[in-house]
mmCIF file of C-alpha atoms in Angstrom:
data_model
loop_
_atom_site.group_PDB
_atom_site.id
_atom_site.type_symbol
_atom_site.label_atom_id
_atom_site.label_comp_id
_atom_site.label_asym_id
_atom_site.label_seq_id
_atom_site.Cartn_x
_atom_site.Cartn_y
_atom_site.Cartn_z
ATOM 1 C CA MET A 741 -40.884 8.459 16.966
ATOM 2 C CA SER A 742 -38.052 9.919 16.046
ATOM 3 C CA ASN A 743 -35.074 8.589 13.631
ATOM 4 C CA PRO A 744 -31.319 6.714 13.963
ATOM 5 C CA ASN A 745 -28.877 7.961 11.307
ATOM 6 C CA ASN A 746 -26.478 5.765 10.656
ATOM 7 C CA HIS A 747 -22.773 6.462 8.999
ATOM 8 C CA VAL A 748 -22.757 4.450 5.237
ATOM 9 C CA ARG A 749 -18.468 4.772 4.979
ATOM 10 C CA SER A 750 -17.055 4.038 1.379
ATOM 11 C CA PRO A 751 -14.596 1.128 1.502
ATOM 12 C CA GLN A 752 -11.089 1.849 1.878
ATOM 13 C CA GLY A 753 -9.685 1.920 -1.748
ATOM 14 C CA LYS A 754 -6.510 -0.258 -1.712
ATOM 15 C CA LYS A 755 -3.385 0.210 -4.017
ATOM 16 C CA ILE A 756 -1.458 -1.716 -5.065
ATOM 17 C CA PRO A 757 1.893 -2.645 -3.775
ATOM 18 C CA PRO A 758 5.458 -2.522 -5.602
ATOM 19 C CA PRO A 759 6.553 -5.422 -6.498
ATOM 20 C CA VAL A 760 9.263 -7.007 -3.421
ATOM 21 C CA ALA A 761 12.430 -7.595 -5.613
ATOM 22 C CA PRO A 762 13.942 -5.687 -8.797
ATOM 23 C CA LYS A 763 13.009 -7.318 -11.662
ATOM 24 C CA PRO A 764 15.719 -9.756 -12.334
ATOM 25 C CA MET A 765 18.496 -10.248 -14.679
ATOM 26 C CA LYS A 766 18.641 -12.230 -17.657
ATOM 27 C CA MET A 767 22.658 -13.160 -17.761
ATOM 28 C CA THR A 768 24.514 -14.730 -19.656
ATOM 29 C CA ALA A 769 28.661 -15.782 -18.325
ATOM 30 C CA THR A 770 31.259 -15.616 -20.993
ATOM 31 C CA ARG A 771 34.267 -17.971 -20.755
ATOM 32 C CA LEU A 772 37.570 -15.708 -20.222
ATOM 33 C CA MET A 773 39.937 -16.216 -23.448
ATOM 34 C CA HIS A 774 42.075 -12.795 -23.554
ATOM 35 C CA LYS A 775 43.620 -11.299 -21.096
ATOM 36 C CA PRO A 776 41.784 -8.361 -20.645
ATOM 37 C CA VAL A 777 42.632 -4.701 -20.298
ATOM 38 C CA ALA A 778 42.163 -4.016 -16.626
ATOM 39 C CA VAL A 779 41.510 -5.919 -12.960
ATOM 40 C CA PRO A 780 38.609 -6.150 -11.824
ATOM 41 C CA PRO A 781 37.924 -4.471 -8.190
ATOM 42 C CA PRO A 782 38.110 -7.223 -4.731
ATOM 43 C CA PRO A 783 36.450 -9.899 -4.024
ATOM 44 C CA SER A 784 33.254 -7.939 -1.909
ATOM 45 C CA SER A 785 32.071 -9.355 1.932
ATOM 46 C CA ASN A 786 28.970 -8.632 3.705
ATOM 47 C CA ASP A 787 31.496 -8.176 7.289
ATOM 48 C CA ARG A 788 33.466 -5.439 5.643
ATOM 49 C CA THR A 789 31.860 -2.005 7.023
ATOM 50 C CA THR A 790 34.430 0.405 7.834
ATOM 51 C CA GLU A 791 36.366 2.117 5.732
ATOM 52 C CA GLU A 792 39.603 0.939 6.698
ATOM 53 C CA ASP A 793 38.121 -3.030 5.705
ATOM 54 C CA GLU A 794 38.410 -1.334 2.454
ATOM 55 C CA LEU A 795 41.291 -0.346 2.893
ATOM 56 C CA ASP A 796 42.691 -3.476 4.031
ATOM 57 C CA ALA A 797 40.688 -4.744 1.219
ATOM 58 C CA LEU A 798 41.701 -2.891 -2.084
ATOM 59 C CA THR A 799 45.446 -3.318 -0.150
ATOM 60 C CA ASP A 800 45.716 -6.748 -0.024
ATOM 61 C CA LEU A 801 44.375 -6.536 -3.832
ATOM 62 C CA LEU A 802 47.228 -5.016 -4.961
ATOM 63 C CA VAL A 803 49.817 -7.064 -3.206
ATOM 64 C CA LYS A 804 48.831 -10.143 -5.200
ATOM 65 C CA ASN A 805 48.461 -7.621 -9.061
ATOM 66 C CA LEU A 806 52.013 -6.845 -7.994
ATOM 67 C CA GLU A 807 52.773 -10.664 -7.028
ATOM 68 C CA TYR A 808 50.791 -11.902 -9.940
ATOM 69 C CA SER A 809 51.898 -9.460 -12.243
ATOM 70 C CA SER A 810 54.906 -11.320 -14.375
ATOM 71 C CA ASP A 811 52.752 -14.167 -14.936
ATOM 72 C CA PRO A 812 51.775 -13.616 -18.356
ATOM 73 C CA ASP A 813 48.703 -15.426 -18.504
ATOM 74 C CA PHE A 814 47.095 -13.767 -15.002
ATOM 75 C CA PHE A 815 43.803 -12.806 -15.668
ATOM 76 C CA GLY A 816 42.617 -10.731 -11.766
ATOM 77 C CA ILE A 817 41.260 -11.775 -8.940
ATOM 78 C CA CYS A 818 38.453 -14.482 -8.484
ATOM 79 C CA HIS A 819 35.267 -12.428 -7.116
ATOM 80 C CA LYS A 820 34.365 -15.156 -4.910
ATOM 81 C CA CYS A 821 37.585 -17.864 -3.475
ATOM 82 C CA GLY A 822 39.270 -14.038 -3.975
ATOM 83 C CA GLN A 823 42.128 -16.097 -5.690
ATOM 84 C CA LYS A 824 43.845 -15.172 -8.683
ATOM 85 C CA VAL A 825 42.098 -16.156 -12.517
ATOM 86 C CA SER A 826 45.278 -17.311 -14.596
ATOM 87 C CA GLY A 827 45.413 -19.879 -18.393
ATOM 88 C CA GLU A 828 43.345 -19.001 -21.127
ATOM 89 C CA GLY A 829 39.448 -21.127 -20.431
ATOM 90 C CA SER A 830 39.927 -20.510 -16.074
ATOM 91 C CA GLY A 831 37.915 -17.879 -15.599
ATOM 92 C CA CYS A 832 34.560 -16.870 -16.654
ATOM 93 C CA ASN A 833 33.669 -12.933 -17.122
ATOM 94 C CA ALA A 834 29.467 -12.622 -15.749
ATOM 95 C CA MET A 835 27.372 -9.688 -13.329
ATOM 96 C CA ASP A 836 30.535 -7.291 -14.225
ATOM 97 C CA LYS A 837 33.083 -9.078 -12.940
ATOM 98 C CA LEU A 838 35.657 -11.773 -12.440
ATOM 99 C CA PHE A 839 35.112 -15.794 -11.030
ATOM 100 C CA HIS A 840 36.875 -18.677 -11.803
ATOM 101 C CA ILE A 841 35.243 -21.184 -14.215
ATOM 102 C CA ASN A 842 34.440 -23.566 -10.773
ATOM 103 C CA CYS A 843 33.569 -20.110 -8.392
ATOM 104 C CA PHE A 844 30.466 -19.090 -10.244
ATOM 105 C CA VAL A 845 27.982 -21.544 -9.698
ATOM 106 C CA CYS A 846 24.259 -21.389 -8.872
ATOM 107 C CA HIS A 847 23.079 -19.680 -5.362
ATOM 108 C CA LYS A 848 20.546 -22.547 -4.983
ATOM 109 C CA CYS A 849 21.844 -25.699 -6.210
ATOM 110 C CA GLY A 850 25.883 -25.099 -7.529
ATOM 111 C CA CYS A 851 25.842 -26.122 -10.581
ATOM 112 C CA GLN A 852 28.447 -24.038 -12.945
ATOM 113 C CA LEU A 853 26.681 -21.256 -14.671
ATOM 114 C CA THR A 854 29.627 -20.637 -16.806
ATOM 115 C CA GLY A 855 27.848 -20.599 -20.727
ATOM 116 C CA LYS A 856 24.780 -20.825 -19.494
ATOM 117 C CA VAL A 857 22.166 -19.025 -19.528
ATOM 118 C CA PHE A 858 21.372 -17.575 -15.722
ATOM 119 C CA TYR A 859 19.432 -14.861 -13.802
ATOM 120 C CA LYS A 860 20.476 -12.277 -11.620
ATOM 121 C CA VAL A 861 17.860 -11.802 -8.736
ATOM 122 C CA GLU A 862 19.341 -9.085 -5.754
ATOM 123 C CA ASP A 863 23.401 -9.790 -7.020
ATOM 124 C CA LYS A 864 23.314 -13.655 -6.919
ATOM 125 C CA ALA A 865 23.265 -15.606 -9.661
ATOM 126 C CA TYR A 866 20.555 -18.654 -9.900
ATOM 127 C CA CYS A 867 20.634 -21.198 -13.011
ATOM 128 C CA GLU A 868 17.440 -20.379 -15.175
ATOM 129 C CA ALA A 869 15.374 -24.554 -13.607
ATOM 130 C CA ASP A 870 16.048 -22.939 -10.700
ATOM 131 C CA TYR A 871 14.646 -19.518 -10.623
ATOM 132 C CA LEU A 872 11.652 -20.069 -12.829
ATOM 133 C CA SER A 873 10.769 -23.055 -10.191
ATOM 134 C CA SER A 874 11.076 -19.956 -7.066
ATOM 135 C CA LEU A 875 8.535 -17.741 -8.846
ATOM 136 C CA GLU A 876 5.156 -16.973 -7.679
ATOM 137 C CA ILE A 877 2.103 -18.492 -9.401
ATOM 138 C CA CYS A 878 -1.242 -15.896 -11.027
ATOM 139 C CA TRP A 879 -4.537 -16.252 -8.110
ATOM 140 C CA VAL A 880 -5.928 -16.053 -11.349
ATOM 141 C CA CYS A 881 -4.109 -18.315 -14.744
ATOM 142 C CA ASN A 882 -2.377 -20.583 -12.777
ATOM 143 C CA LYS A 883 0.512 -19.515 -14.408
ATOM 144 C CA GLN A 884 4.260 -18.199 -13.677
ATOM 145 C CA ILE A 885 4.595 -14.695 -12.723
ATOM 146 C CA THR A 886 8.087 -14.309 -14.629
ATOM 147 C CA ASP A 887 7.833 -9.393 -14.723
ATOM 148 C CA ARG A 888 5.897 -7.636 -11.645
ATOM 149 C CA ILE A 889 4.241 -9.366 -9.769
ATOM 150 C CA LEU A 890 0.826 -7.689 -8.347
ATOM 151 C CA ARG A 891 0.284 -8.659 -4.530
ATOM 152 C CA ALA A 892 -3.209 -7.750 -3.516
ATOM 153 C CA THR A 893 -5.074 -9.354 -0.884
ATOM 154 C CA GLY A 894 -2.516 -11.736 0.374
ATOM 155 C CA LYS A 895 -2.339 -13.114 -2.661
ATOM 156 C CA CYS A 896 -0.277 -12.627 -6.323
ATOM 157 C CA PHE A 897 -1.456 -11.706 -9.812
ATOM 158 C CA HIS A 898 0.480 -10.822 -13.256
ATOM 159 C CA PRO A 899 -0.926 -6.483 -13.532
ATOM 160 C CA HIS A 900 -2.993 -7.897 -16.639
ATOM 161 C CA CYS A 901 -4.755 -10.207 -13.625
ATOM 162 C CA PHE A 902 -5.960 -8.426 -11.314
ATOM 163 C CA LEU A 903 -9.513 -7.152 -13.029
ATOM 164 C CA CYS A 904 -13.160 -6.101 -11.186
ATOM 165 C CA GLU A 905 -15.176 -8.733 -10.547
ATOM 166 C CA GLU A 906 -18.339 -7.433 -12.470
ATOM 167 C CA CYS A 907 -16.479 -4.753 -15.297
ATOM 168 C CA GLY A 908 -13.036 -7.168 -15.815
ATOM 169 C CA LYS A 909 -11.817 -3.410 -15.405
ATOM 170 C CA ASN A 910 -7.919 -3.546 -15.054
ATOM 171 C CA LEU A 911 -7.651 -2.233 -11.115
ATOM 172 C CA ASP A 912 -3.328 -2.095 -11.488
ATOM 173 C CA GLY A 913 -3.120 0.889 -9.539
ATOM 174 C CA ILE A 914 -6.334 1.934 -8.793
ATOM 175 C CA PRO A 915 -8.551 1.823 -5.735
ATOM 176 C CA PHE A 916 -10.304 -1.146 -5.232
ATOM 177 C CA THR A 917 -12.759 -3.453 -2.175
ATOM 178 C CA LEU A 918 -13.677 -6.083 -1.610
ATOM 179 C CA ASP A 919 -17.092 -8.026 -0.868
ATOM 180 C CA ASN A 920 -17.835 -9.608 1.811
ATOM 181 C CA PHE A 921 -16.628 -12.772 -0.266
ATOM 182 C CA ASN A 922 -13.519 -11.841 -0.925
ATOM 183 C CA LYS A 923 -14.263 -10.741 -4.602
ATOM 184 C CA VAL A 924 -12.435 -7.925 -5.756
ATOM 185 C CA HIS A 925 -14.605 -4.853 -7.152
ATOM 186 C CA CYS A 926 -13.585 -1.114 -8.443
ATOM 187 C CA LEU A 927 -15.079 1.149 -5.834
ATOM 188 C CA GLU A 928 -18.444 1.795 -9.113
ATOM 189 C CA ASP A 929 -18.983 -1.632 -9.270
ATOM 190 C CA TYR A 930 -19.266 -2.373 -5.442
ATOM 191 C CA TYR A 931 -21.230 1.294 -4.709
ATOM 192 C CA ARG A 932 -23.963 -0.343 -7.439
ATOM 193 C CA LYS A 933 -24.009 -3.647 -5.709
ATOM 194 C CA TYR A 934 -23.812 -2.898 -2.127
ATOM 195 C CA SER A 935 -24.963 0.717 -1.641
ATOM 196 C CA PRO A 936 -28.590 1.210 -0.166
ATOM 197 C CA ARG A 937 -31.471 3.368 -2.654
ATOM 198 C CA CYS A 938 -33.777 5.968 -1.057
ATOM 199 C CA ALA A 939 -36.605 5.155 -0.233
ATOM 200 C CA PHE A 940 -38.203 8.370 -1.909
ATOM 201 C CA CYS A 941 -35.906 9.224 -4.917
ATOM 202 C CA HIS A 942 -34.967 5.902 -5.945
ATOM 203 C CA GLN A 943 -31.660 6.219 -6.070
ATOM 204 C CA LEU A 944 -27.851 4.933 -4.285
ATOM 205 C CA ILE A 945 -27.246 6.792 -0.816
ATOM 206 C CA LEU A 946 -22.760 7.767 -1.887
ATOM 207 C CA PRO A 947 -20.389 9.750 -0.169
ATOM 208 C CA GLU A 948 -19.988 13.011 -2.346
ATOM 209 C CA ASP A 949 -16.932 13.942 -3.991
ATOM 210 C CA GLY A 950 -13.790 13.548 -1.943
ATOM 211 C CA GLN A 951 -15.743 11.920 1.308
ATOM 212 C CA ASP A 952 -15.034 8.544 3.022
ATOM 213 C CA GLU A 953 -18.605 9.090 4.368
ATOM 214 C CA THR A 954 -22.081 9.919 4.571
ATOM 215 C CA VAL A 955 -25.182 9.972 6.221
ATOM 216 C CA ARG A 956 -27.996 7.721 5.584
ATOM 217 C CA ILE A 957 -31.893 7.921 7.568
ATOM 218 C CA VAL A 958 -33.392 4.597 8.267
ATOM 219 C CA SER A 959 -37.189 4.615 9.376
ATOM 220 C CA MET A 960 -39.568 1.829 8.883
ATOM 221 C CA ASN A 961 -37.207 0.129 7.380
ATOM 222 C CA LYS A 962 -36.178 1.427 5.007
ATOM 223 C CA ASP A 963 -33.042 4.095 3.680
ATOM 224 C CA PHE A 964 -33.474 7.813 3.155
ATOM 225 C CA HIS A 965 -30.973 10.577 1.578
ATOM 226 C CA VAL A 966 -31.130 13.276 4.337
ATOM 227 C CA LYS A 967 -31.966 16.129 2.352
ATOM 228 C CA CYS A 968 -34.673 13.831 0.861
ATOM 229 C CA PHE A 969 -36.166 13.056 4.135
ATOM 230 C CA LYS A 970 -38.935 15.042 4.141
ATOM 231 C CA CYS A 971 -43.226 15.461 5.465
ATOM 232 C CA GLU A 972 -44.773 13.917 2.678
ATOM 233 C CA ASP A 973 -47.679 16.893 3.090
ATOM 234 C CA CYS A 974 -45.399 19.570 3.552
ATOM 235 C CA ARG A 975 -42.618 18.415 2.577
ATOM 236 C CA CYS A 976 -40.570 20.669 5.476
ATOM 237 C CA GLN A 977 -37.590 18.489 6.499
ATOM 238 C CA LEU A 978 -37.750 15.729 9.281
ATOM 239 C CA SER A 979 -35.329 15.549 11.851
ATOM 240 C CA SER A 980 -35.311 14.322 15.416
ATOM 241 C CA GLU A 981 -32.740 16.878 17.001
ATOM 242 C CA LYS A 982 -33.397 19.559 19.378
ATOM 243 C CA GLY A 983 -35.154 22.340 18.218
ATOM 244 C CA GLY A 984 -35.938 20.151 14.618
ATOM 245 C CA SER A 985 -39.732 18.997 13.440
ATOM 246 C CA GLY A 986 -39.156 15.282 14.004
ATOM 247 C CA CYS A 987 -40.524 12.461 12.673
ATOM 248 C CA TYR A 988 -43.992 11.507 13.449
ATOM 249 C CA PRO A 989 -44.202 8.783 11.052
ATOM 250 C CA LEU A 990 -48.311 6.790 10.322
ATOM 251 C CA ASP A 991 -49.533 3.830 7.570
ATOM 252 C CA ASP A 992 -46.179 3.197 6.592
ATOM 253 C CA HIS A 993 -45.810 7.322 5.837
ATOM 254 C CA LEU A 994 -43.586 10.461 6.795
ATOM 255 C CA TYR A 995 -44.860 13.220 8.385
ATOM 256 C CA CYS A 996 -44.062 15.451 10.819
ATOM 257 C CA GLN A 997 -45.782 17.059 13.897
ATOM 258 C CA GLU A 998 -48.451 18.946 12.214
ATOM 259 C CA CYS A 999 -48.765 17.248 9.370
ATOM 260 C CA ASN A 1000 -49.938 14.065 10.998
ATOM 261 C CA ALA A 1001 -52.539 15.721 13.992
ATOM 262 C CA LYS A 1002 -54.190 16.515 11.121
ATOM 263 C CA HIS A 1003 -54.396 12.528 10.077
ATOM 264 C CA ILE A 1004 -54.878 11.440 13.209
ATOM 265 C CA GLN A 1005 -58.210 14.122 13.859
ATOM 266 C CA GLN A 1006 -58.903 12.561 10.155
ATOM 267 C CA LEU A 1007 -59.555 9.695 11.289
ATOM 268 C CA THR A 1008 -60.631 10.074 14.722
ATOM 269 C CA ALA A 1009 -63.478 12.150 12.635
ATOM 270 C CA ASP A 1010 -63.707 9.419 10.737
ATOM 271 C CA LEU A 1011 -64.638 7.216 12.910
ATOM 272 C CA ASP A 1012 -66.681 8.598 15.413
ATOM 273 C CA LYS A 1013 -69.148 9.693 11.967
ATOM 274 C CA PRO A 1014 -72.535 7.446 12.457
ATOM 275 C CA GLN A 1015 -72.694 3.826 10.711
ATOM 276 C CA ARG A 1016 -74.961 3.490 8.548
ATOM 277 C CA PRO A 1017 -77.549 0.535 9.305
ATOM 278 C CA LEU A 1018 -77.079 -2.761 7.353
ATOM 279 C CA THR A 1019 -79.817 -3.703 5.799
ATOM 280 C CA THR A 1020 -81.074 -6.385 4.016
ATOM 281 C CA GLU A 1021 -83.683 -7.151 1.590
ATOM 282 C CA LEU A 1022 -85.877 -10.077 0.752
#
């Protein structure tokens, strides 16, 4: 006799996370062919974290520069090994630092990078082959992602490949949701496909703007908006709440208690009427 209320939740919109690492820089190391004007900074060290360590490093650099200042071929101190770079063609400039030719190598395979195209990723240098082999593959087009990576649903995408399954709208930076088959949908298409439809007005039962959920009423295996759940005769609002008019279905129709009683009374009266005897003409 009473009608249960069910909550219809809107799918939680998910925003696209930013790429994990900054965009790599494509660069080329230049061989030193003449003496530079300025001396490069001292080699970096992950262990040097205090001001005292930094002061020691600067002092060492100053001592080395004074020690080698009389050498006309002295270029500076190698950022990697900390030794002097002396002689034309013995060093190179890359990533705003000074290296020996043999010290400036790919972080992964160790090949020399002087004069070659390399990629700077998180302040490390990679040869082109190793960089390209490390790239993520787009889930949609199956091609390498050389620019910004869009990560969603545990997969990687080109931003222009992340589209709604139904309408094809690009969802980069736009709330989206997944259906039971893990297909990506914009919210509009998800609602259109999967939201229940009101048995009275035949419109979708959707959350109001700015809301995450709405309430639907289920009665006689049908869905209704709260505002559409009314007596079919007198159009009063039906409710099973205390003090409400209740819900009294009869023959697949919705009635309040009073209208339900009238219909039952009418049916009973019809049954009480004497039945006309059946006759057969010969």
